[in-house]
mmCIF file of C-alpha atoms in Angstrom:
data_model
loop_
_atom_site.group_PDB
_atom_site.id
_atom_site.type_symbol
_atom_site.label_atom_id
_atom_site.label_comp_id
_atom_site.label_asym_id
_atom_site.label_seq_id
_atom_site.Cartn_x
_atom_site.Cartn_y
_atom_site.Cartn_z
ATOM 1 C CA MET I 205 -4.324 -8.732 29.755
ATOM 2 C CA GLN I 206 -5.196 -5.662 31.801
ATOM 3 C CA VAL I 207 -8.592 -4.188 30.958
ATOM 4 C CA ASP I 208 -9.480 -0.546 31.616
ATOM 5 C CA SER I 209 -12.968 -0.805 33.090
ATOM 6 C CA SER I 210 -13.622 2.865 32.370
ATOM 7 C CA GLN I 211 -13.833 2.101 28.662
ATOM 8 C CA LYS I 212 -16.751 0.119 27.376
ATOM 9 C CA ALA I 213 -15.420 -2.779 25.349
ATOM 10 C CA PRO I 214 -16.631 -2.776 21.745
ATOM 11 C CA ARG I 215 -17.366 -6.053 20.017
ATOM 12 C CA ILE I 216 -14.019 -7.040 18.540
ATOM 13 C CA ASN I 217 -14.147 -8.499 15.038
ATOM 14 C CA LEU I 218 -11.241 -7.317 12.943
ATOM 15 C CA VAL I 219 -11.986 -9.746 10.105
ATOM 16 C CA ASP I 220 -15.407 -8.358 9.204
ATOM 17 C CA PRO I 221 -14.890 -6.672 5.802
ATOM 18 C CA GLU I 222 -17.954 -4.488 6.359
ATOM 19 C CA LEU I 223 -16.181 -2.872 9.308
ATOM 20 C CA TYR I 224 -13.788 -1.191 6.873
ATOM 21 C CA ALA I 225 -16.492 -0.187 4.393
ATOM 22 C CA ASP I 226 -19.167 1.179 6.740
ATOM 23 C CA GLY I 227 -17.908 0.855 10.328
ATOM 24 C CA ASP I 228 -15.269 2.400 12.584
ATOM 25 C CA PRO I 229 -12.272 0.094 12.997
ATOM 26 C CA PHE I 230 -10.435 2.820 14.913
ATOM 27 C CA GLU I 231 -12.860 2.380 17.815
ATOM 28 C CA GLN I 232 -11.797 -1.253 18.113
ATOM 29 C CA TRP I 233 -8.121 -0.464 17.640
ATOM 30 C CA ARG I 234 -8.182 2.298 20.279
ATOM 31 C CA TRP I 235 -9.736 -0.064 22.797
ATOM 32 C CA LEU I 236 -7.252 -2.824 21.977
ATOM 33 C CA ARG I 237 -4.246 -0.487 22.300
ATOM 34 C CA ALA I 238 -5.442 0.602 25.745
ATOM 35 C CA ASN I 239 -6.688 -2.717 27.056
ATOM 36 C CA ALA I 240 -5.487 -5.722 25.046
ATOM 37 C CA PRO I 241 -2.539 -4.768 22.802
ATOM 38 C CA VAL I 242 -1.708 -8.457 22.299
ATOM 39 C CA TYR I 243 -5.142 -9.896 21.659
ATOM 40 C CA TRP I 244 -6.036 -13.474 20.772
ATOM 41 C CA HIS I 245 -8.633 -13.112 18.026
ATOM 42 C CA PRO I 246 -10.761 -16.263 18.165
ATOM 43 C CA PRO I 247 -11.572 -18.187 14.989
ATOM 44 C CA ALA I 248 -14.457 -16.724 13.031
ATOM 45 C CA GLU I 249 -14.452 -16.497 9.257
ATOM 46 C CA LEU I 250 -10.708 -17.140 9.540
ATOM 47 C CA PRO I 251 -8.475 -19.239 11.822
ATOM 48 C CA GLY I 252 -7.544 -17.664 15.169
ATOM 49 C CA PHE I 253 -4.603 -15.274 15.368
ATOM 50 C CA TRP I 254 -2.804 -12.783 17.600
ATOM 51 C CA ALA I 255 -3.616 -9.122 16.877
ATOM 52 C CA LEU I 256 -0.983 -6.486 17.687
ATOM 53 C CA THR I 257 -2.131 -2.863 17.684
ATOM 54 C CA ARG I 258 0.626 -0.834 19.374
ATOM 55 C CA TYR I 259 3.400 0.845 17.413
ATOM 56 C CA GLU I 260 6.380 -0.485 19.377
ATOM 57 C CA ASP I 261 5.109 -4.075 19.454
ATOM 58 C CA ILE I 262 4.544 -4.029 15.705
ATOM 59 C CA ARG I 263 7.979 -2.575 15.039
ATOM 60 C CA THR I 264 9.559 -5.233 17.280
ATOM 61 C CA VAL I 265 7.931 -8.044 15.280
ATOM 62 C CA TYR I 266 8.995 -6.446 11.986
ATOM 63 C CA ARG I 267 12.560 -6.308 13.296
ATOM 64 C CA ASP I 268 12.681 -9.937 14.476
ATOM 65 C CA ALA I 269 12.624 -11.867 11.201
ATOM 66 C CA ALA I 270 14.338 -14.811 12.890
ATOM 67 C CA THR I 271 11.251 -15.422 15.031
ATOM 68 C CA PHE I 272 8.459 -14.123 12.820
ATOM 69 C CA SER I 273 8.416 -15.525 9.283
ATOM 70 C CA SER I 274 6.979 -14.082 6.073
ATOM 71 C CA ALA I 275 7.380 -17.319 4.119
ATOM 72 C CA LYS I 276 4.097 -18.824 5.360
ATOM 73 C CA GLY I 277 2.130 -15.894 3.967
ATOM 74 C CA ILE I 278 1.691 -12.242 4.899
ATOM 75 C CA LEU I 279 -2.124 -12.067 4.827
ATOM 76 C CA LEU I 280 -4.829 -13.923 6.696
ATOM 77 C CA ARG I 281 -6.375 -16.668 4.557
ATOM 78 C CA PRO I 282 -9.264 -19.079 5.108
ATOM 79 C CA ALA I 283 -7.967 -22.479 6.215
ATOM 80 C CA ASP I 284 -9.506 -24.232 3.203
ATOM 81 C CA HIS I 285 -7.474 -22.025 0.830
ATOM 82 C CA GLY I 286 -4.256 -23.704 1.913
ATOM 83 C CA GLU I 287 -0.915 -21.926 2.071
ATOM 84 C CA ASP I 288 -0.138 -18.960 -0.163
ATOM 85 C CA PRO I 289 1.323 -20.273 -3.461
ATOM 86 C CA GLY I 290 3.961 -17.550 -3.327
ATOM 87 C CA GLY I 291 5.292 -18.750 0.018
ATOM 88 C CA GLY I 292 9.062 -19.035 -0.086
ATOM 89 C CA ARG I 293 9.180 -17.934 -3.729
ATOM 90 C CA THR I 294 8.435 -14.212 -3.953
ATOM 91 C CA LEU I 295 9.976 -11.026 -2.616
ATOM 92 C CA ALA I 296 7.171 -10.464 -0.126
ATOM 93 C CA LEU I 297 6.903 -14.084 1.027
ATOM 94 C CA THR I 298 10.483 -15.127 1.703
ATOM 95 C CA ASP I 299 12.833 -14.983 4.657
ATOM 96 C CA ALA I 300 16.590 -14.474 4.665
ATOM 97 C CA PRO I 301 18.721 -15.385 2.854
ATOM 98 C CA ARG I 302 16.346 -15.955 -0.095
ATOM 99 C CA HIS I 303 14.588 -12.631 0.458
ATOM 100 C CA ARG I 304 17.835 -10.688 0.243
ATOM 101 C CA GLN I 305 18.896 -12.627 -2.866
ATOM 102 C CA LEU I 306 15.634 -11.901 -4.689
ATOM 103 C CA ARG I 307 15.612 -8.296 -3.574
ATOM 104 C CA GLY I 308 19.192 -7.878 -4.718
ATOM 105 C CA LEU I 309 18.136 -8.656 -8.293
ATOM 106 C CA VAL I 310 15.831 -5.627 -8.546
ATOM 107 C CA ASP I 311 16.866 -3.313 -5.694
ATOM 108 C CA GLU I 312 18.794 -0.927 -7.920
ATOM 109 C CA TRP I 313 15.666 -0.137 -9.944
ATOM 110 C CA PHE I 314 13.939 1.226 -6.857
ATOM 111 C CA ALA I 315 16.898 3.125 -5.395
ATOM 112 C CA LEU I 316 16.701 6.905 -5.000
ATOM 113 C CA ARG I 317 19.106 7.565 -7.888
ATOM 114 C CA SER I 318 17.130 5.377 -10.299
ATOM 115 C CA VAL I 319 13.765 6.848 -9.317
ATOM 116 C CA ARG I 320 15.083 10.403 -9.699
ATOM 117 C CA GLY I 321 16.311 9.545 -13.181
ATOM 118 C CA PHE I 322 12.865 8.224 -14.017
ATOM 119 C CA GLU I 323 10.960 11.253 -12.675
ATOM 120 C CA PRO I 324 10.659 13.084 -16.033
ATOM 121 C CA GLU I 325 8.771 10.073 -17.471
ATOM 122 C CA MET I 326 6.678 9.811 -14.317
ATOM 123 C CA THR I 327 5.797 13.488 -14.626
ATOM 124 C CA GLU I 328 4.805 13.057 -18.273
ATOM 125 C CA VAL I 329 2.577 10.090 -17.389
ATOM 126 C CA THR I 330 0.962 12.092 -14.577
ATOM 127 C CA ARG I 331 0.279 15.090 -16.834
ATOM 128 C CA ARG I 332 -1.370 12.901 -19.434
ATOM 129 C CA VAL I 333 -3.600 11.260 -16.823
ATOM 130 C CA VAL I 334 -4.561 14.625 -15.303
ATOM 131 C CA ASP I 335 -5.264 16.056 -18.776
ATOM 132 C CA GLU I 336 -7.676 13.212 -19.502
ATOM 133 C CA ALA I 337 -9.421 13.693 -16.144
ATOM 134 C CA LEU I 338 -9.750 17.427 -16.804
ATOM 135 C CA GLU I 339 -11.214 16.766 -20.216
ATOM 136 C CA SER I 340 -13.842 14.528 -18.647
ATOM 137 C CA GLY I 341 -14.638 17.141 -16.016
ATOM 138 C CA THR I 342 -16.213 14.651 -13.632
ATOM 139 C CA CYS I 343 -14.399 11.410 -12.894
ATOM 140 C CA ASP I 344 -13.692 8.780 -10.272
ATOM 141 C CA PHE I 345 -10.383 9.899 -8.794
ATOM 142 C CA VAL I 346 -9.606 6.314 -7.742
ATOM 143 C CA THR I 347 -9.835 4.635 -11.133
ATOM 144 C CA ASP I 348 -9.294 7.553 -13.512
ATOM 145 C CA VAL I 349 -6.335 9.203 -11.773
ATOM 146 C CA ALA I 350 -4.919 7.395 -8.733
ATOM 147 C CA ALA I 351 -4.939 3.944 -10.352
ATOM 148 C CA ARG I 352 -3.524 4.938 -13.717
ATOM 149 C CA VAL I 353 -0.368 6.757 -12.614
ATOM 150 C CA PRO I 354 1.300 3.908 -10.624
ATOM 151 C CA LEU I 355 0.086 1.253 -13.064
ATOM 152 C CA TYR I 356 1.562 2.999 -16.098
ATOM 153 C CA VAL I 357 4.806 3.648 -14.215
ATOM 154 C CA ILE I 358 5.294 0.035 -13.082
ATOM 155 C CA CYS I 359 4.315 -1.198 -16.568
ATOM 156 C CA ARG I 360 7.057 0.972 -18.011
ATOM 157 C CA MET I 361 9.556 -0.389 -15.477
ATOM 158 C CA MET I 362 8.530 -3.989 -16.171
ATOM 159 C CA GLY I 363 8.932 -3.609 -19.920
ATOM 160 C CA VAL I 364 5.240 -3.809 -20.798
ATOM 161 C CA PRO I 365 4.708 -2.170 -24.216
ATOM 162 C CA SER I 366 2.764 1.093 -23.881
ATOM 163 C CA SER I 367 0.162 -0.305 -26.303
ATOM 164 C CA ASP I 368 -0.749 -2.849 -23.590
ATOM 165 C CA TRP I 369 -0.996 -0.441 -20.645
ATOM 166 C CA ASP I 370 -4.717 0.193 -21.003
ATOM 167 C CA HIS I 371 -5.383 -3.530 -21.393
ATOM 168 C CA LEU I 372 -3.571 -4.206 -18.109
ATOM 169 C CA PHE I 373 -5.394 -1.263 -16.538
ATOM 170 C CA MET I 374 -8.702 -2.914 -17.402
ATOM 171 C CA LEU I 375 -7.555 -6.271 -16.026
ATOM 172 C CA THR I 376 -6.145 -4.827 -12.791
ATOM 173 C CA SER I 377 -9.316 -2.781 -12.272
ATOM 174 C CA GLN I 378 -11.312 -6.003 -12.455
ATOM 175 C CA ALA I 379 -8.828 -8.046 -10.413
ATOM 176 C CA PHE I 380 -8.646 -5.521 -7.571
ATOM 177 C CA GLY I 381 -11.934 -3.665 -7.807
ATOM 178 C CA ALA I 382 -14.688 -5.900 -9.154
ATOM 179 C CA SER I 383 -17.397 -6.798 -6.639
ATOM 180 C CA ASP I 384 -17.847 -10.261 -8.156
ATOM 181 C CA PRO I 385 -15.183 -12.740 -6.896
ATOM 182 C CA LEU I 386 -15.421 -14.734 -10.124
ATOM 183 C CA THR I 387 -14.642 -11.640 -12.200
ATOM 184 C CA GLN I 388 -11.698 -10.901 -9.918
ATOM 185 C CA ARG I 389 -10.366 -14.434 -10.269
ATOM 186 C CA PHE I 390 -10.593 -14.568 -14.071
ATOM 187 C CA ALA I 391 -9.033 -11.107 -14.401
ATOM 188 C CA HIS I 392 -6.120 -12.190 -12.214
ATOM 189 C CA LEU I 393 -5.679 -15.337 -14.310
ATOM 190 C CA ASP I 394 -5.571 -13.159 -17.430
ATOM 191 C CA ILE I 395 -2.873 -11.004 -15.803
ATOM 192 C CA MET I 396 -0.823 -14.100 -15.008
ATOM 193 C CA SER I 397 -1.293 -15.376 -18.555
ATOM 194 C CA TYR I 398 -0.080 -12.030 -19.928
ATOM 195 C CA PHE I 399 3.096 -12.111 -17.837
ATOM 196 C CA GLU I 400 3.675 -15.747 -18.698
ATOM 197 C CA GLU I 401 3.964 -14.719 -22.345
ATOM 198 C CA LEU I 402 5.965 -11.592 -21.530
ATOM 199 C CA GLN I 403 8.562 -13.443 -19.439
ATOM 200 C CA ALA I 404 9.089 -15.958 -22.252
ATOM 201 C CA ALA I 405 9.594 -13.109 -24.728
ATOM 202 C CA LYS I 406 12.036 -11.341 -22.393
ATOM 203 C CA ALA I 407 13.999 -14.529 -21.738
ATOM 204 C CA ALA I 408 14.508 -14.890 -25.492
ATOM 205 C CA ASN I 409 15.158 -11.202 -26.135
ATOM 206 C CA PRO I 410 16.048 -9.348 -22.900
ATOM 207 C CA GLY I 411 15.638 -5.604 -22.551
ATOM 208 C CA ASP I 412 16.364 -2.995 -19.911
ATOM 209 C CA ASP I 413 13.452 -3.793 -17.617
ATOM 210 C CA LEU I 414 12.435 -5.704 -14.496
ATOM 211 C CA VAL I 415 10.879 -8.715 -16.239
ATOM 212 C CA SER I 416 14.060 -9.206 -18.265
ATOM 213 C CA ILE I 417 16.085 -9.177 -15.045
ATOM 214 C CA LEU I 418 13.865 -11.808 -13.449
ATOM 215 C CA ALA I 419 13.860 -13.921 -16.615
ATOM 216 C CA THR I 420 17.644 -13.948 -17.081
ATOM 217 C CA SER I 421 19.276 -13.533 -13.643
ATOM 218 C CA GLU I 422 20.726 -16.312 -11.519
ATOM 219 C CA ILE I 423 20.913 -16.890 -7.772
ATOM 220 C CA ASP I 424 23.796 -19.141 -6.720
ATOM 221 C CA GLY I 425 24.209 -20.096 -10.373
ATOM 222 C CA VAL I 426 20.584 -21.170 -10.814
ATOM 223 C CA ARG I 427 17.928 -19.380 -12.855
ATOM 224 C CA LEU I 428 14.545 -18.658 -11.323
ATOM 225 C CA THR I 429 11.904 -21.174 -12.398
ATOM 226 C CA PRO I 430 9.118 -19.946 -14.731
ATOM 227 C CA ASP I 431 6.685 -20.134 -11.791
ATOM 228 C CA GLU I 432 9.001 -18.051 -9.598
ATOM 229 C CA ILE I 433 9.367 -15.458 -12.351
ATOM 230 C CA LEU I 434 5.614 -15.315 -12.858
ATOM 231 C CA LEU I 435 4.843 -15.016 -9.129
ATOM 232 C CA ASN I 436 7.417 -12.255 -8.713
ATOM 233 C CA CYS I 437 6.001 -10.390 -11.717
ATOM 234 C CA ASP I 438 2.620 -10.540 -10.012
ATOM 235 C CA ASN I 439 4.231 -9.420 -6.751
ATOM 236 C CA LEU I 440 5.833 -6.390 -8.450
ATOM 237 C CA LEU I 441 2.666 -5.442 -10.306
ATOM 238 C CA VAL I 442 0.438 -5.605 -7.214
ATOM 239 C CA GLY I 443 3.053 -4.006 -4.958
ATOM 240 C CA GLY I 444 3.687 -1.243 -7.466
ATOM 241 C CA THR I 445 0.058 -0.307 -7.973
ATOM 242 C CA GLU I 446 -2.395 -1.286 -5.268
ATOM 243 C CA ASN I 447 -1.223 0.598 -2.192
ATOM 244 C CA THR I 448 -0.091 3.700 -4.078
ATOM 245 C CA ARG I 449 -3.467 3.875 -5.828
ATOM 246 C CA ILE I 450 -5.329 3.789 -2.533
ATOM 247 C CA ALA I 451 -2.898 6.146 -0.786
ATOM 248 C CA ALA I 452 -3.176 8.720 -3.585
ATOM 249 C CA ALA I 453 -6.971 8.575 -3.544
ATOM 250 C CA GLY I 454 -7.183 8.397 0.250
ATOM 251 C CA GLY I 455 -4.875 11.387 0.482
ATOM 252 C CA MET I 456 -7.035 13.351 -1.935
ATOM 253 C CA LEU I 457 -10.113 12.510 0.120
ATOM 254 C CA ALA I 458 -8.285 13.697 3.258
ATOM 255 C CA PHE I 459 -7.474 16.989 1.534
ATOM 256 C CA LEU I 460 -11.094 17.396 0.466
ATOM 257 C CA GLU I 461 -12.230 16.755 4.026
ATOM 258 C CA HIS I 462 -9.545 19.082 5.417
ATOM 259 C CA ARG I 463 -9.557 21.841 2.840
ATOM 260 C CA ASP I 464 -7.368 24.056 5.032
ATOM 261 C CA GLN I 465 -4.519 21.565 4.557
ATOM 262 C CA TRP I 466 -4.818 21.671 0.754
ATOM 263 C CA ASP I 467 -4.903 25.475 0.835
ATOM 264 C CA ALA I 468 -1.820 25.506 3.072
ATOM 265 C CA LEU I 469 -0.004 23.201 0.657
ATOM 266 C CA ALA I 470 -0.955 25.440 -2.267
ATOM 267 C CA LYS I 471 0.570 28.431 -0.459
ATOM 268 C CA GLU I 472 3.641 26.527 0.750
ATOM 269 C CA PRO I 473 4.478 23.856 -1.856
ATOM 270 C CA GLU I 474 7.766 23.230 -0.042
ATOM 271 C CA LEU I 475 5.603 21.272 2.424
ATOM 272 C CA LEU I 476 5.038 18.540 -0.199
ATOM 273 C CA PRO I 477 7.508 16.030 1.310
ATOM 274 C CA SER I 478 5.990 16.243 4.793
ATOM 275 C CA ALA I 479 2.493 16.255 3.275
ATOM 276 C CA VAL I 480 3.260 12.972 1.482
ATOM 277 C CA GLU I 481 4.443 11.427 4.754
ATOM 278 C CA GLU I 482 1.228 12.510 6.453
ATOM 279 C CA VAL I 483 -0.828 11.059 3.600
ATOM 280 C CA LEU I 484 0.999 7.749 4.051
ATOM 281 C CA ARG I 485 0.434 7.768 7.827
ATOM 282 C CA TRP I 486 -3.192 8.863 7.532
ATOM 283 C CA THR I 487 -4.186 6.365 4.855
ATOM 284 C CA SER I 488 -2.089 3.389 6.093
ATOM 285 C CA THR I 489 -3.471 1.431 3.181
ATOM 286 C CA ALA I 490 -2.190 -2.019 4.217
ATOM 287 C CA THR I 491 -4.743 -2.871 6.899
ATOM 288 C CA HIS I 492 -2.857 -5.838 8.279
ATOM 289 C CA ILE I 493 0.353 -7.739 7.686
ATOM 290 C CA MET I 494 0.807 -11.267 9.000
ATOM 291 C CA ARG I 495 3.797 -13.150 10.319
ATOM 292 C CA THR I 496 4.040 -16.769 11.515
ATOM 293 C CA ALA I 497 5.967 -17.565 14.701
ATOM 294 C CA LEU I 498 8.808 -19.979 13.966
ATOM 295 C CA ARG I 499 9.442 -20.737 17.634
ATOM 296 C CA PRO I 500 7.697 -20.185 20.963
ATOM 297 C CA THR I 501 7.996 -16.615 22.191
ATOM 298 C CA GLU I 502 6.366 -14.200 24.599
ATOM 299 C CA ILE I 503 4.833 -10.786 23.967
ATOM 300 C CA HIS I 504 3.826 -8.850 27.083
ATOM 301 C CA GLY I 505 3.278 -12.055 29.019
ATOM 302 C CA ASN I 506 1.287 -13.729 26.256
ATOM 303 C CA GLN I 507 2.661 -17.099 25.186
ATOM 304 C CA VAL I 508 2.893 -17.275 21.404
ATOM 305 C CA ALA I 509 3.366 -20.832 20.157
ATOM 306 C CA ALA I 510 5.369 -21.901 17.127
ATOM 307 C CA GLY I 511 3.019 -21.825 14.158
ATOM 308 C CA ASP I 512 0.769 -19.111 15.592
ATOM 309 C CA ARG I 513 -0.301 -16.346 13.245
ATOM 310 C CA VAL I 514 0.633 -12.849 14.443
ATOM 311 C CA THR I 515 -1.045 -9.916 12.710
ATOM 312 C CA LEU I 516 0.195 -6.327 12.644
ATOM 313 C CA TRP I 517 -2.580 -3.719 12.314
ATOM 314 C CA LEU I 518 -0.738 -0.823 10.706
ATOM 315 C CA PRO I 519 -3.492 1.856 10.780
ATOM 316 C CA SER I 520 -3.657 1.327 14.543
ATOM 317 C CA ALA I 521 0.127 1.664 14.951
ATOM 318 C CA ASN I 522 0.040 4.904 12.981
ATOM 319 C CA ARG I 523 -2.564 6.378 15.337
ATOM 320 C CA ASP I 524 -0.804 5.221 18.532
ATOM 321 C CA GLU I 525 -1.158 8.021 21.085
ATOM 322 C CA SER I 526 2.145 7.106 22.742
ATOM 323 C CA VAL I 527 4.038 7.860 19.521
ATOM 324 C CA PHE I 528 2.052 10.487 17.596
ATOM 325 C CA ASP I 529 0.878 13.809 18.976
ATOM 326 C CA ARG I 530 -2.758 14.464 18.013
ATOM 327 C CA PRO I 531 -2.859 11.177 16.044
ATOM 328 C CA ASP I 532 -6.432 11.689 14.800
ATOM 329 C CA GLU I 533 -5.612 15.022 13.161
ATOM 330 C CA PHE I 534 -4.497 15.280 9.531
ATOM 331 C CA ASP I 535 -1.521 17.660 9.665
ATOM 332 C CA ILE I 536 0.784 18.128 6.672
ATOM 333 C CA ARG I 537 3.342 19.867 8.904
ATOM 334 C CA ARG I 538 3.682 16.852 11.194
ATOM 335 C CA LYS I 539 7.275 16.252 12.281
ATOM 336 C CA PRO I 540 8.590 13.840 13.270
ATOM 337 C CA ASN I 541 6.431 11.354 11.402
ATOM 338 C CA ARG I 542 7.964 7.910 11.853
ATOM 339 C CA HIS I 543 4.960 6.006 10.548
ATOM 340 C CA LEU I 544 4.983 2.317 9.656
ATOM 341 C CA ALA I 545 2.821 2.596 6.540
ATOM 342 C CA LEU I 546 5.665 1.227 4.407
ATOM 343 C CA GLY I 547 6.738 -1.429 6.861
ATOM 344 C CA PHE I 548 9.975 -1.665 8.808
ATOM 345 C CA GLY I 549 13.112 -3.768 8.947
ATOM 346 C CA GLU I 550 14.084 -6.395 6.405
ATOM 347 C CA HIS I 551 10.763 -6.182 4.567
ATOM 348 C CA PHE I 552 10.628 -2.378 4.377
ATOM 349 C CA CYS I 553 8.725 -1.587 1.183
ATOM 350 C CA LEU I 554 10.922 -2.100 -1.879
ATOM 351 C CA GLY I 555 9.022 0.626 -3.742
ATOM 352 C CA SER I 556 8.986 3.208 -0.931
ATOM 353 C CA VAL I 557 11.014 5.799 -2.861
ATOM 354 C CA LEU I 558 8.899 5.228 -5.974
ATOM 355 C CA ALA I 559 5.598 5.500 -4.082
ATOM 356 C CA ARG I 560 6.663 8.747 -2.415
ATOM 357 C CA ALA I 561 7.721 10.183 -5.764
ATOM 358 C CA GLU I 562 4.442 9.224 -7.444
ATOM 359 C CA LEU I 563 2.389 10.864 -4.700
ATOM 360 C CA ARG I 564 4.550 13.975 -4.688
ATOM 361 C CA ILE I 565 4.441 14.391 -8.469
ATOM 362 C CA LEU I 566 0.667 13.857 -8.637
ATOM 363 C CA TYR I 567 -0.160 16.410 -5.948
ATOM 364 C CA HIS I 568 2.425 18.813 -7.348
ATOM 365 C CA GLU I 569 0.820 18.604 -10.790
ATOM 366 C CA LEU I 570 -2.629 19.396 -9.390
ATOM 367 C CA LEU I 571 -1.293 22.291 -7.324
ATOM 368 C CA HIS I 572 0.968 23.719 -10.003
ATOM 369 C CA ARG I 573 -1.896 23.900 -12.482
ATOM 370 C CA ASP I 574 -4.213 25.381 -9.848
ATOM 371 C CA ILE I 575 -6.787 22.670 -10.546
ATOM 372 C CA HIS I 576 -9.904 23.019 -8.425
ATOM 373 C CA ILE I 577 -11.183 19.708 -7.081
ATOM 374 C CA GLU I 578 -14.495 19.118 -5.355
ATOM 375 C CA LEU I 579 -16.627 16.118 -4.501
ATOM 376 C CA ALA I 580 -19.173 15.185 -7.160
ATOM 377 C CA GLY I 581 -20.858 12.402 -5.207
ATOM 378 C CA THR I 582 -20.525 10.255 -2.115
ATOM 379 C CA PRO I 583 -17.226 8.420 -1.656
ATOM 380 C CA THR I 584 -17.379 4.708 -0.872
ATOM 381 C CA ARG I 585 -14.780 2.610 0.934
ATOM 382 C CA LEU I 586 -13.351 -0.795 0.108
ATOM 383 C CA THR I 587 -14.934 -3.858 1.691
ATOM 384 C CA SER I 588 -11.674 -5.565 2.573
ATOM 385 C CA ILE I 589 -9.527 -6.577 5.532
ATOM 386 C CA VAL I 590 -6.391 -6.436 3.369
ATOM 387 C CA VAL I 591 -6.317 -2.857 2.080
ATOM 388 C CA ASN I 592 -8.376 0.069 3.284
ATOM 389 C CA GLY I 593 -9.335 3.309 1.617
ATOM 390 C CA PRO I 594 -11.636 4.713 -1.057
ATOM 391 C CA GLU I 595 -13.227 2.339 -3.512
ATOM 392 C CA ALA I 596 -14.766 5.239 -5.431
ATOM 393 C CA LEU I 597 -14.106 8.966 -5.126
ATOM 394 C CA PRO I 598 -16.298 10.937 -7.538
ATOM 395 C CA VAL I 599 -14.810 14.383 -8.115
ATOM 396 C CA ARG I 600 -15.185 17.365 -10.397
ATOM 397 C CA LEU I 601 -11.970 18.892 -11.752
ATOM 398 C CA THR I 602 -11.803 22.436 -13.101
ATOM 399 C CA ALA I 603 -8.704 23.983 -14.640
ATOM 400 C CA GLY I 604 -7.438 27.084 -12.855
ATOM 401 C CA GLN I 605 -7.020 30.437 -14.537
ATOM 402 C CA ASP I 606 -3.299 30.589 -13.897
ATOM 403 C CA ALA I 607 -0.647 28.034 -13.200
ATOM 404 C CA ARG I 608 1.145 28.504 -9.910
ATOM 405 C CA PRO I 609 4.917 29.033 -9.984
ATOM 406 C CA ARG I 610 6.617 25.738 -10.698
ATOM 407 C CA VAL I 611 8.426 24.245 -7.722
ATOM 408 C CA THR I 612 10.911 21.427 -7.667
ATOM 409 C CA THR I 613 9.536 17.949 -7.014
ATOM 410 C CA GLY I 614 12.863 16.694 -5.775
#
């Protein structure tokens, strides 16, 4: 690997969770892109792995599902944890043809036509959440706004009764946000227990929802097993909430730090679609995605053995200087904006249309009602190598005097 001696090499440790809470991972990623874009990360807290940081290399791996498998897991795990229990059984952790078969069961729910038909309900959910935040005056934008909107929406799509939404909100807040690992574990077990009961109820009395589809559909004439249904319910719940929550909050923090961009959006609401794309690029909430090499291959002269872990560092790809002009600037007018925040290729995010709609509707609601938002404390960031963004974003919301002219969210 060619090293640029003009740049002082930082200490590379991409698996230190504190780096993402209090450090500057972009310093390491910039150096790796320039000097070691295919970097063997030695074993530390986790087994060794290849780290890819350039846009084109990451896109190439995404595109080559025949060489780089998702079925062995898509996140780095300690060796003593064993293989991911969802391997080969869930949407995110399967290769073709099983991946396409599972995706085919639920794809229609996440298509543009379906999401557009669901937008009135999404808007109503968003208004209710914003109303409650306004009533409080001061709130944590992460938990009180950004987390509630996607959770309530995916609950509705999965057939969770509205009377249980707040219960699941409490459990997901603990499962994803609690600082105590034991609390996280028990909350996740409670979530699984909830969906175990729900899938049994839907199998006996199906409705028009995602859990009913999973509980009653067949692939090649065979029903999914109860474990497969449960794991895919968990996959849909996490996929439908976690990254959108962090992107919505991370985007709001970006607007607060770049007030000129929020003011520009208020004056030109037709910029909402490009603003959402820039929020997705800027936040790049999935810090890394992993693939496992199924056969020996070579990347820029580096010999990758069968069984090697290959990690894709998406925030680095989305700041790649060879692809993005002024990559470290937050610019809602950015075009083109071919970011990889939602993946690429066969595993392109199933909920991409839904996530974009949720972000667009949320920001539109705040702008339309001329709600003034300001920091009410110091934001903190997640201590995680899996997802990156705000852990807490204390804000003060004040209702505007006049609503701005309503613009289409389509």
